[in-house]
Coordinates of C-alpha atoms in Angstrom, one line a residue:
X1 CA 75.4 93.8 166.3
X2 CA 78.0 94.1 168.1
X3 CA 77.3 91.7 170.7
X4 CA 77.4 89.0 167.4
X5 CA 80.8 90.0 166.8
X6 CA 81.8 89.6 170.2
X7 CA 80.5 85.7 170.6
X8 CA 82.2 85.1 167.0
X9 CA 85.2 86.4 168.1
X10 CA 85.4 84.6 171.6
X11 CA 84.3 81.0 169.6
X12 CA 87.1 82.0 167.2
X13 CA 90.1 82.1 170.5
X14 CA 88.5 78.9 172.1
X15 CA 88.6 77.4 167.9
X16 CA 92.3 78.4 167.5
X17 CA 93.4 77.2 171.3
X18 CA 91.9 73.8 170.5
X19 CA 93.5 73.7 167.5
X20 CA 96.9 74.6 169.4
X21 CA 96.2 71.7 171.6
X22 CA 96.2 69.0 169.0
X23 CA 99.5 70.2 167.7
X24 CA 100.4 70.2 171.0
X25 CA 100.2 66.6 171.9
X26 CA 100.9 65.3 168.3
X27 CA 104.6 67.6 168.2
X28 CA 105.1 66.7 172.0
X29 CA 108.5 65.1 171.0
X30 CA 110.2 66.7 168.0
X31 CA 113.3 65.2 167.9
X32 CA 112.3 61.6 166.8
X33 CA 112.6 61.2 163.1
X34 CA 109.9 59.6 161.0
X35 CA 111.5 56.9 158.7
X36 CA 109.7 53.9 156.6
X37 CA 109.5 51.0 157.5
X38 CA 112.5 49.2 155.3
X39 CA 114.8 51.5 157.1
X40 CA 113.7 49.9 160.2
X41 CA 114.9 46.7 158.6
X42 CA 117.6 47.8 157.8
X43 CA 119.0 48.7 161.3
X44 CA 118.1 45.4 162.5
X45 CA 119.9 43.9 160.0
X46 CA 123.0 46.1 160.6
X47 CA 122.2 45.8 164.9
X48 CA 122.1 49.7 165.2
X49 CA 119.8 49.3 167.2
X50 CA 119.2 49.5 170.6
X51 CA 115.8 49.6 172.2
X52 CA 112.2 48.7 170.3
X53 CA 108.7 50.3 171.9
X54 CA 105.9 49.5 170.5
X55 CA 102.8 51.3 171.5
X56 CA 99.1 51.2 169.2
X57 CA 100.8 52.0 165.7
X58 CA 103.9 53.4 166.3
X59 CA 107.6 52.0 166.8
X60 CA 109.8 54.3 168.2
X61 CA 113.5 52.9 167.6
X62 CA 116.1 54.3 170.0
X63 CA 119.5 54.0 167.7
X64 CA 122.9 52.6 170.1
X65 CA 124.0 55.8 169.5
X66 CA 121.4 57.7 171.1
X67 CA 118.9 58.6 167.9
X68 CA 115.5 58.4 168.1
X69 CA 113.2 57.2 165.4
X70 CA 110.2 56.5 164.8
X71 CA 108.1 54.1 162.1
X72 CA 104.3 53.8 161.8
X73 CA 102.8 50.3 161.2
X74 CA 99.3 49.3 160.0
X75 CA 97.1 49.0 163.0
X76 CA 95.4 45.5 162.6
X77 CA 99.1 44.4 161.9
X78 CA 101.7 43.4 165.2
X79 CA 105.3 43.8 165.2
X80 CA 106.4 40.3 164.7
X81 CA 104.2 39.5 161.9
X82 CA 105.9 42.9 160.6
X83 CA 109.2 41.5 160.5
X84 CA 108.8 38.0 159.6
X85 CA 106.8 39.4 155.9
X86 CA 110.0 41.0 155.2
X87 CA 112.1 38.3 156.9
X88 CA 114.4 38.8 159.5
X89 CA 116.6 36.0 160.6
X90 CA 115.4 35.1 164.3
X91 CA 118.8 35.3 165.7
X92 CA 118.7 39.3 164.7
X93 CA 115.2 39.4 166.4
X94 CA 116.6 38.0 169.4
X95 CA 119.2 40.7 170.3
X96 CA 117.1 43.2 170.3
X97 CA 115.2 45.1 173.3
X98 CA 111.7 44.9 172.2
X99 CA 108.8 46.8 174.4
X100 CA 105.4 47.0 173.8
X101 CA 103.2 49.5 176.0
X102 CA 99.4 49.1 175.5
X103 CA 97.0 52.6 175.2
X104 CA 97.3 54.7 178.6
X105 CA 97.6 57.9 180.5
X106 CA 96.0 61.1 179.2
X107 CA 97.5 61.0 176.0
X108 CA 96.0 57.7 175.0
X109 CA 92.5 58.6 176.1
X110 CA 92.7 62.2 174.8
X111 CA 93.9 60.5 171.3
X112 CA 90.9 57.9 171.3
X113 CA 87.6 60.5 173.1
X114 CA 88.7 64.3 171.3
X115 CA 88.0 63.4 167.7
X116 CA 84.6 62.3 168.7
X117 CA 83.9 64.9 171.7
X118 CA 85.7 67.6 169.9
X119 CA 82.4 68.6 167.5
X120 CA 80.2 67.8 170.5
X121 CA 82.2 70.8 172.8
X122 CA 82.5 73.3 169.8
X123 CA 78.8 73.0 169.4
X124 CA 77.9 73.0 173.2
X125 CA 80.3 76.3 173.7
X126 CA 78.3 77.6 170.9
X127 CA 75.2 76.8 172.3
X128 CA 76.0 78.5 175.9
X129 CA 77.4 81.6 174.0
X130 CA 74.3 82.3 172.4
X131 CA 72.6 81.3 175.6
X132 CA 74.4 84.4 176.8
X133 CA 74.0 86.3 174.7
X134 CA 69.9 86.1 174.7
X135 CA 69.9 85.7 178.9
X136 CA 71.6 89.4 179.1
X137 CA 69.6 90.4 176.5
X138 CA 66.4 89.6 178.4
X139 CA 68.0 90.8 181.6
X140 CA 68.3 94.2 179.7
X141 CA 64.4 93.9 178.8
X142 CA 63.4 93.0 182.4
X143 CA 65.7 96.3 183.4
X144 CA 63.9 98.5 181.0
X145 CA 61.1 99.6 183.9
X146 CA 64.2 100.4 186.2
X147 CA 65.1 103.8 187.6
X148 CA 68.8 104.5 186.7
X149 CA 68.9 106.7 189.4
X150 CA 72.4 107.2 190.8
X151 CA 73.0 106.6 194.2
X152 CA 75.3 108.4 196.7
X153 CA 75.9 106.3 199.6
X154 CA 77.0 108.8 203.1
X155 CA 80.6 107.2 202.2
X156 CA 80.6 108.6 199.6
X157 CA 84.2 110.4 200.0
X158 CA 84.5 114.2 199.1
X159 CA 81.0 114.7 199.7
X160 CA 79.8 118.4 200.1
X161 CA 78.5 120.3 202.5
X162 CA 77.2 123.6 203.5
X163 CA 80.7 125.2 203.8
X164 CA 81.4 123.8 200.3
X165 CA 78.2 126.3 198.9
X166 CA 78.9 130.2 199.3
X167 CA 76.3 132.6 199.5
X168 CA 72.6 131.9 199.3
X169 CA 72.1 132.0 203.0
X170 CA 68.2 131.7 203.0
X171 CA 68.2 128.6 201.3
X172 CA 70.8 126.9 203.2
X173 CA 68.6 128.3 206.4
X174 CA 65.6 126.7 204.9
X175 CA 67.2 123.6 204.3
X176 CA 69.1 123.3 207.0
X177 CA 65.3 122.2 208.8
X178 CA 65.4 118.9 206.2
X179 CA 68.8 118.6 207.4
X180 CA 67.6 118.5 211.2
X181 CA 64.6 116.3 210.5
X182 CA 66.8 113.9 208.6
X183 CA 68.9 114.1 211.8
X184 CA 66.5 113.4 214.2
X185 CA 63.0 112.8 213.1
X186 CA 61.7 111.9 216.6
X187 CA 61.7 115.3 218.2
X188 CA 59.9 116.7 215.4
X189 CA 57.2 113.8 215.5
X190 CA 56.7 113.7 218.8
X191 CA 55.9 117.3 218.7
X192 CA 53.1 116.6 215.9
X193 CA 54.7 118.1 213.2
X194 CA 54.6 116.8 210.0
X195 CA 57.5 115.9 207.7
X196 CA 58.1 117.4 205.0
X197 CA 57.5 115.6 202.2
X198 CA 59.5 117.7 199.0
X199 CA 61.5 120.8 198.5
X200 CA 61.4 122.1 195.6
X201 CA 64.5 124.5 194.9
X202 CA 63.3 127.5 192.0
X203 CA 66.2 129.6 190.4
X204 CA 68.0 130.2 186.7
X205 CA 70.2 127.6 186.0
X206 CA 74.0 128.0 187.1
X207 CA 72.7 129.5 190.6
X208 CA 73.5 126.1 192.4
X209 CA 70.2 124.2 192.8
X210 CA 72.4 120.4 192.5
X211 CA 75.4 121.9 194.3
X212 CA 72.6 122.7 196.8
X213 CA 70.9 119.2 197.1
X214 CA 73.6 117.5 197.7
X215 CA 75.1 119.7 200.4
X216 CA 71.6 118.5 201.8
X217 CA 72.7 115.4 201.7
X218 CA 76.4 115.7 202.3
X219 CA 75.1 117.7 205.9
X220 CA 72.5 114.9 206.9
X221 CA 75.0 111.8 206.1
X222 CA 72.3 110.2 204.3
X223 CA 71.9 108.5 200.6
X224 CA 71.0 110.5 198.2
X225 CA 69.5 109.6 194.5
X226 CA 70.2 111.7 191.7
X227 CA 67.9 111.3 188.5
X228 CA 66.8 113.7 185.8
X229 CA 63.6 114.2 184.9
X230 CA 64.4 113.2 181.3
X231 CA 65.3 109.5 182.5
X232 CA 61.8 108.5 183.1
X233 CA 60.4 109.5 179.6
X234 CA 60.6 107.0 177.3
X235 CA 59.0 106.1 173.8
X236 CA 57.4 103.0 175.8
X237 CA 53.6 104.2 177.8
X238 CA 53.8 102.7 180.9
X239 CA 57.9 102.9 181.0
X240 CA 58.5 106.5 183.0
X241 CA 55.9 105.5 186.0
X242 CA 57.9 101.8 185.9
X243 CA 60.9 104.2 186.8
X244 CA 59.3 106.3 189.6
X245 CA 58.0 102.9 191.4
X246 CA 61.5 101.6 191.0
X247 CA 63.0 104.7 192.4
X248 CA 60.4 105.1 195.2
X249 CA 60.8 101.4 196.0
X250 CA 64.8 101.8 196.5
X251 CA 64.6 104.7 198.6
X252 CA 62.0 103.4 200.7
X253 CA 64.8 100.4 201.1
X254 CA 67.4 103.1 202.1
X255 CA 65.3 105.4 204.5
X256 CA 66.7 107.9 205.5
X257 CA 67.3 109.5 202.5
X258 CA 66.7 112.1 199.6
X259 CA 65.7 111.8 196.4
X260 CA 66.8 114.6 194.1
X261 CA 64.9 114.9 190.4
X262 CA 66.7 117.2 188.8
X263 CA 65.2 119.3 185.8
X264 CA 61.6 118.3 187.6
X265 CA 59.8 120.2 184.5
X266 CA 60.7 117.7 181.7
X267 CA 57.9 115.3 183.6
X268 CA 55.9 118.2 185.5
X269 CA 54.3 120.2 183.0
X270 CA 50.8 121.2 183.2
X271 CA 48.5 118.1 182.4
X272 CA 45.9 118.1 179.7
X273 CA 47.5 119.9 177.3
X274 CA 48.9 117.6 174.8
X275 CA 46.9 115.2 171.9
X276 CA 47.6 112.3 174.0
X277 CA 44.7 113.9 177.1
X278 CA 45.6 112.1 179.7
X279 CA 47.3 108.8 178.9
X280 CA 50.0 109.8 177.2
X281 CA 53.4 109.1 179.0
X282 CA 54.8 112.2 180.3
X283 CA 51.1 112.6 182.5
X284 CA 51.1 108.8 183.8
X285 CA 55.2 109.5 185.1
X286 CA 53.8 112.8 186.7
X287 CA 50.9 111.1 187.7
X288 CA 52.8 107.8 189.1
X289 CA 55.4 111.1 191.0
X290 CA 52.0 112.1 192.6
X291 CA 51.0 109.3 194.3
X292 CA 53.9 108.3 195.4
X293 CA 54.4 111.3 197.3
X294 CA 50.8 110.9 198.6
X295 CA 51.9 107.7 199.8
X296 CA 54.6 108.0 202.0
X297 CA 53.7 107.3 205.8
X298 CA 54.6 109.7 208.5
X299 CA 57.2 107.8 209.8
X300 CA 58.9 107.6 206.1
X301 CA 62.1 109.5 206.5
X302 CA 62.1 110.7 202.1
X303 CA 62.9 113.7 201.4
X304 CA 62.2 114.6 197.6
X305 CA 64.3 118.0 196.5
X306 CA 63.3 119.0 193.3
X307 CA 64.7 121.9 190.9
X308 CA 63.5 123.9 187.9
X309 CA 64.4 126.9 186.3
X310 CA 60.6 127.0 184.7
X311 CA 58.2 127.3 187.7
X312 CA 55.1 129.1 185.9
X313 CA 54.7 125.5 183.5
X314 CA 54.8 122.6 186.6
X315 CA 51.7 121.3 187.3
X316 CA 49.2 123.0 190.1
X317 CA 49.3 119.4 191.8
X318 CA 52.6 119.5 192.3
X319 CA 52.8 122.8 194.3
X320 CA 49.9 122.2 196.6
X321 CA 50.8 121.4 200.1
X322 CA 51.3 117.8 201.1
X323 CA 53.1 117.5 198.2
X324 CA 56.3 120.4 197.3
X325 CA 56.0 121.8 200.9
X326 CA 58.8 124.4 200.7
X327 CA 59.6 126.3 197.5
X328 CA 63.0 127.8 197.8
X329 CA 64.0 130.3 195.8
X330 CA 67.5 131.1 194.4
X331 CA 68.6 134.0 193.0
X332 CA 71.8 135.3 191.2
X333 CA 74.4 136.2 193.8
X334 CA 75.2 139.6 195.1
X335 CA 78.7 141.7 195.7
X336 CA 79.0 139.8 198.7
X337 CA 78.1 136.1 197.9
X338 CA 80.2 136.6 194.1
X339 CA 83.6 137.5 196.6
X340 CA 82.5 134.2 198.7
X341 CA 81.9 132.4 196.0
X342 CA 85.0 133.5 194.2
X343 CA 87.0 132.3 197.3
X344 CA 85.3 128.7 197.1
X345 CA 86.2 128.1 194.0
X346 CA 89.9 130.0 193.9
X347 CA 91.0 127.1 196.7
X348 CA 93.0 125.3 194.9
X349 CA 93.8 127.7 192.2
X350 CA 97.0 129.6 192.9
X351 CA 96.6 133.6 193.1
X352 CA 98.7 136.3 192.8
X353 CA 99.1 138.4 195.5
X354 CA 97.6 141.7 193.6
X355 CA 94.3 139.6 193.0
X356 CA 91.6 141.0 194.7
X357 CA 88.4 139.2 194.9
X358 CA 86.3 141.6 195.8
X359 CA 87.2 144.1 192.6
X360 CA 86.3 140.6 190.6
X361 CA 83.1 140.2 192.4
X362 CA 82.2 144.1 191.7
X363 CA 82.7 144.0 188.1
X364 CA 80.9 140.6 188.0
X365 CA 77.3 141.9 188.2
X366 CA 74.4 139.5 187.0
X367 CA 77.3 136.4 187.1
X368 CA 75.7 133.3 188.2
X369 CA 78.1 130.6 190.8
X370 CA 78.3 128.6 187.3
X371 CA 79.6 131.7 185.5
X372 CA 81.7 132.5 188.4
X373 CA 83.5 129.3 188.2
X374 CA 83.5 129.2 184.9
X375 CA 85.2 133.0 185.2
X376 CA 88.3 131.4 187.4
X377 CA 88.5 128.6 185.3
X378 CA 89.4 130.5 181.8
X379 CA 91.9 132.8 184.3
X380 CA 93.6 129.7 185.1
X381 CA 93.6 128.5 181.3
X382 CA 95.2 132.1 180.3
X383 CA 97.9 131.6 182.7
X384 CA 98.9 128.7 181.3
X385 CA 98.6 129.7 178.2
X386 CA 101.3 132.3 178.9
X387 CA 103.3 130.1 180.6
X388 CA 103.0 131.9 184.4
X389 CA 102.6 129.7 187.4
X390 CA 100.0 131.9 189.0
X391 CA 97.2 133.8 188.1
X392 CA 97.2 137.6 187.7
X393 CA 94.3 140.1 187.8
X394 CA 95.0 140.5 184.6
X395 CA 93.9 137.3 183.2
X396 CA 90.8 137.6 185.7
X397 CA 89.6 140.9 184.3
X398 CA 90.3 139.5 180.8
X399 CA 88.6 136.4 181.5
X400 CA 85.5 138.7 182.3
X401 CA 85.3 139.9 178.5
X402 CA 85.5 136.7 177.8
X403 CA 82.9 135.0 179.6
X404 CA 80.6 138.1 179.5
X405 CA 81.1 138.3 174.9
X406 CA 83.1 135.8 174.5
X407 CA 86.7 135.2 172.6
X408 CA 88.9 138.4 171.3
X409 CA 89.6 138.7 167.7
X410 CA 92.5 140.1 167.1
X411 CA 93.3 138.9 163.8
X412 CA 90.1 140.1 161.9
X413 CA 91.0 141.9 159.7
X414 CA 88.8 145.5 158.6
X415 CA 89.5 148.4 156.7
X416 CA 90.5 151.5 158.0
X417 CA 87.1 153.2 157.2
X418 CA 85.2 150.6 159.4
X419 CA 87.7 150.8 162.4
X420 CA 87.4 154.8 162.6
X421 CA 83.4 154.1 162.5
X422 CA 83.8 151.6 165.1
X423 CA 85.8 154.4 167.0
X424 CA 83.7 156.6 166.6
X425 CA 80.2 154.3 167.4
X426 CA 81.7 153.0 171.1
X427 CA 83.2 156.6 171.9
X428 CA 79.6 157.5 171.4
X429 CA 78.2 154.8 173.6
X430 CA 80.8 156.0 176.5
X431 CA 80.6 159.7 176.3
X432 CA 76.1 159.7 176.7
X433 CA 76.9 157.2 179.4
X434 CA 79.5 159.8 180.7
X435 CA 77.2 162.4 180.9
X436 CA 73.5 161.2 181.7
X437 CA 73.3 160.4 185.8
X438 CA 71.5 157.9 186.3
X439 CA 73.5 155.6 184.0
X440 CA 76.0 152.8 184.8
X441 CA 80.3 154.3 184.8
X442 CA 82.2 153.2 182.2
X443 CA 84.5 150.3 182.8
X444 CA 86.4 150.1 179.9
X445 CA 85.9 151.2 175.6
X446 CA 87.2 148.8 172.9
X447 CA 87.2 148.9 169.5
X448 CA 88.5 145.0 169.7
X449 CA 86.2 142.6 167.7
X450 CA 85.2 140.2 170.8
X451 CA 82.6 137.1 170.0
X452 CA 80.0 138.8 167.9
X453 CA 80.5 142.4 168.5
X454 CA 83.2 144.2 166.4
X455 CA 83.6 146.4 169.4
X456 CA 82.2 147.4 172.8
X457 CA 81.6 149.6 175.9
X458 CA 81.6 147.9 179.3
X459 CA 79.6 149.7 181.8
X460 CA 79.1 148.2 185.5
X461 CA 77.3 149.3 188.5
X462 CA 78.6 150.5 191.1
X463 CA 76.1 148.9 193.6
X464 CA 73.4 145.4 193.3
X465 CA 70.3 147.4 192.0
X466 CA 66.5 145.2 191.8
X467 CA 64.5 147.8 191.2
X468 CA 64.8 150.8 188.2
X469 CA 62.8 153.8 187.5
X470 CA 61.7 155.0 184.0
X471 CA 64.3 158.0 183.9
X472 CA 67.1 154.8 184.4
X473 CA 65.6 152.9 181.8
X474 CA 64.6 155.9 179.3
X475 CA 68.7 156.9 180.1
X476 CA 69.8 153.5 178.7
X477 CA 68.0 153.7 176.0
X478 CA 69.8 157.0 174.7
X479 CA 73.2 155.1 175.6
X480 CA 72.0 152.1 173.4
X481 CA 71.3 154.6 170.1
X482 CA 74.2 156.7 171.3
X483 CA 76.6 154.8 168.7
X484 CA 74.1 154.8 166.1
X485 CA 73.3 158.3 166.2
X486 CA 77.0 159.1 167.1
X487 CA 77.7 157.4 163.3
X488 CA 74.7 159.2 162.0
X489 CA 76.3 162.9 163.0
X490 CA 79.6 162.2 161.7
X491 CA 78.6 160.4 158.6
X492 CA 75.6 161.5 157.6
X493 CA 74.5 158.1 157.4
X494 CA 74.4 154.7 159.4
X495 CA 75.7 151.6 159.2
X496 CA 74.7 147.4 160.1
X497 CA 76.8 147.8 163.3
X498 CA 74.2 149.3 165.2
X499 CA 71.3 146.4 164.5
X500 CA 71.5 144.6 168.7
X501 CA 71.6 148.0 170.1
X502 CA 68.4 148.9 168.6
X503 CA 67.1 145.7 169.3
X504 CA 67.5 145.8 172.6
X505 CA 66.2 149.6 172.8
X506 CA 63.2 148.2 171.5
X507 CA 63.0 146.0 173.6
X508 CA 63.4 147.7 176.8
X509 CA 61.0 150.4 175.6
X510 CA 58.5 147.9 175.0
X511 CA 58.5 146.6 178.3
X512 CA 58.3 150.0 180.1
X513 CA 54.6 149.7 178.2
X514 CA 53.7 145.9 178.6
X515 CA 55.3 144.6 181.3
X516 CA 55.8 147.9 183.8
X517 CA 53.1 150.0 183.3
X518 CA 55.4 153.0 182.9
X519 CA 53.7 154.4 180.2
X520 CA 51.2 157.8 180.6
X521 CA 49.4 157.3 178.1
X522 CA 47.8 153.7 178.4
X523 CA 48.2 153.7 182.5
X524 CA 49.4 151.2 184.6
X525 CA 48.9 147.9 183.5
X526 CA 50.6 145.4 181.5
X527 CA 49.3 143.9 178.0
X528 CA 50.1 140.5 176.7
X529 CA 49.3 137.4 178.9
X530 CA 53.3 136.1 179.8
X531 CA 52.0 132.5 181.0
X532 CA 53.4 130.3 178.6
X533 CA 50.8 127.8 176.7
X534 CA 52.0 124.3 176.0
X535 CA 50.6 122.4 173.0
X536 CA 52.0 119.8 170.5
X537 CA 55.2 121.2 172.3
X538 CA 55.9 124.6 171.3
X539 CA 55.8 127.0 173.9
X540 CA 53.8 130.7 172.6
X541 CA 55.7 133.0 174.6
X542 CA 52.4 135.8 174.3
X543 CA 48.7 135.9 174.2
X544 CA 47.0 139.4 173.4
X545 CA 44.7 139.9 175.9
X546 CA 44.1 143.6 173.5
X547 CA 42.9 145.5 170.7
X548 CA 44.6 146.2 167.9
X549 CA 43.6 149.5 168.5
X550 CA 45.7 149.2 171.8
X551 CA 48.3 147.8 170.0
X552 CA 48.5 150.7 167.8
X553 CA 48.8 152.9 170.9
X554 CA 51.2 150.9 171.9
X555 CA 53.7 151.4 169.1
X556 CA 53.0 154.9 169.2
X557 CA 54.3 154.9 172.6
X558 CA 57.4 152.8 172.0
X559 CA 58.4 155.1 169.5
X560 CA 57.4 157.9 171.7
X561 CA 60.2 156.4 174.5
X562 CA 62.6 156.3 171.4
X563 CA 61.9 159.3 170.2
X564 CA 62.9 161.2 174.1
X565 CA 65.2 159.1 174.7
X566 CA 66.9 160.2 171.0
X567 CA 66.5 163.7 171.8
X568 CA 68.6 163.0 175.1
X569 CA 71.2 161.5 173.2
X570 CA 72.0 163.9 170.2
X571 CA 72.5 166.8 172.7
X572 CA 74.9 165.3 174.8
X573 CA 76.9 164.1 170.8
X574 CA 76.4 167.7 169.5
X575 CA 78.0 169.1 172.7
X576 CA 80.0 166.9 173.6
X577 CA 81.5 166.8 169.8
X578 CA 85.5 167.5 170.8
X579 CA 85.2 165.0 173.7
X580 CA 84.4 162.4 171.2
X581 CA 87.1 163.3 168.8
X582 CA 89.2 162.5 171.6
X583 CA 88.3 159.7 172.9
X584 CA 88.6 158.1 169.1
X585 CA 91.7 158.9 168.7
X586 CA 93.2 157.4 172.0
X587 CA 91.0 154.7 170.3
X588 CA 92.5 154.1 166.8
X589 CA 96.3 154.5 168.9
X590 CA 95.8 151.7 171.2
X591 CA 92.4 149.8 170.7
X592 CA 91.2 150.5 174.7
X593 CA 90.4 152.3 177.3
X594 CA 90.1 151.8 180.7
X595 CA 88.1 153.5 183.0
X596 CA 90.9 155.5 184.9
X597 CA 92.2 156.5 181.3
X598 CA 89.0 157.6 180.2
X599 CA 88.2 159.6 183.3
X600 CA 91.7 161.8 182.6
X601 CA 90.5 162.4 179.7
X602 CA 87.1 163.9 180.6
X603 CA 89.1 165.7 183.4
X604 CA 91.2 167.0 180.4
X605 CA 88.8 168.8 179.1
X606 CA 87.2 169.9 182.3
X607 CA 84.8 167.7 182.8
X608 CA 84.6 165.5 186.5

């Protein structure tokens, strides 16, 4: 419909231009005055005419005073017949300077031919526009099976290299061999080394899989074809396979090069799980990818790099040697990597001299590279909102909390009682965390609503840890229950504010039993098959591999862990009631307590 309106618009403009052309030639001499034949005869009789020019049916009269007039006569009548019919004397005519012009020149031929040619021109233009539209539709239909891969050439500006990718040292070392092969494949082939067919980048969202793939292309200075797995799949069977063939055809013409397939799990899921059997569109696309990767010659310098955060759902045929020979795992950065990533993203941002990116890295455990980039961006936005020219530590710390929990909601109206309850709830979390030896230190307590939370207690680890003990988990459950139990101890009943804490505590207790094998009664085994099953587009996250009797014992063990954690928290809450009241008083006055102030309050009570 859009193209139809466009074509009619072009046709209408051409039509207006032709009309304007006619008007131009019809009104090119606006100084002439149109008069009747009787006026002409009167002028002749009164000898007021200097010259008469006869051209076809037009009679141009030039008067002695310089004025011009125009007279129309019949087409079959000559000028002499006209004046004779009106009885003009011959001596009067003899005094006239009469010039007769034959039809000639562009104007004459245009006026003669255009009335006949114009309809054919209009019809021809209309047919041309319609044919062009049809050809465009046909060309788009012919291109439907072609891949829409974006090509980044080796001469692309602002190419990314390994210098632009902070952290992931082991991943860069693995991929540097790929770069070396693309730069000088001969030294590998001379030693009989097999060309790596593919590299699979595995990692959670935001860890830099796409960035690392582009860095490989930038380092090797080769063309880079980027396409998403979802771009292969269409509602028409066979289109995805056709696009795969076209993609690898383009890649072979540009060797050496890199083909990057992002989110390959969109087409690489396990086969045979859908209603279409092995003939549905997704599986045909996957089959074609497998065939193309097997079809590489030993001398073909094409590396296929794919990325996914769902390696558990990929088909085994993709992961076998000869397809994706290497699997590179990208984890969330540690403290040193976080500092490096922050330095990279802070290059074009004016930071205050008191900003310590090391401290920011310490306060952001579990952040991915994308989270850290977003953190600095949010800090820059906050500084601009406050009309600052540089970014201070204050904006960076606030940006951390905004990324973690959402923006502050200072305008939220709450009653005095709700504010008191929130203060006791957060004080309970903080005091329990402070007095348990295996929990992370408290960095901030706030009763200002942020995101979905009415208040929050921020605990941050002093170092990156990858393994945890059962005692640590039990104490973490106790901290989560600290707010709930404090509300119950102070007011005799609880509110709905502890819902998320209870859910998290229950999930931790369940994982202690079903995933970590930390139950003394059920023993060192896991419960539930976590391998995902794909059926009708739905993912079943767990399949039971235990009986109902075991399920009852699991529930009993979950309750046992929560009961054990509850006793730990209750002992601290009952013995440290004065400290809780002191923290609550401070919170009601200032709404926020930072780490240093919280430790001062504890020292005032004789606690270090």
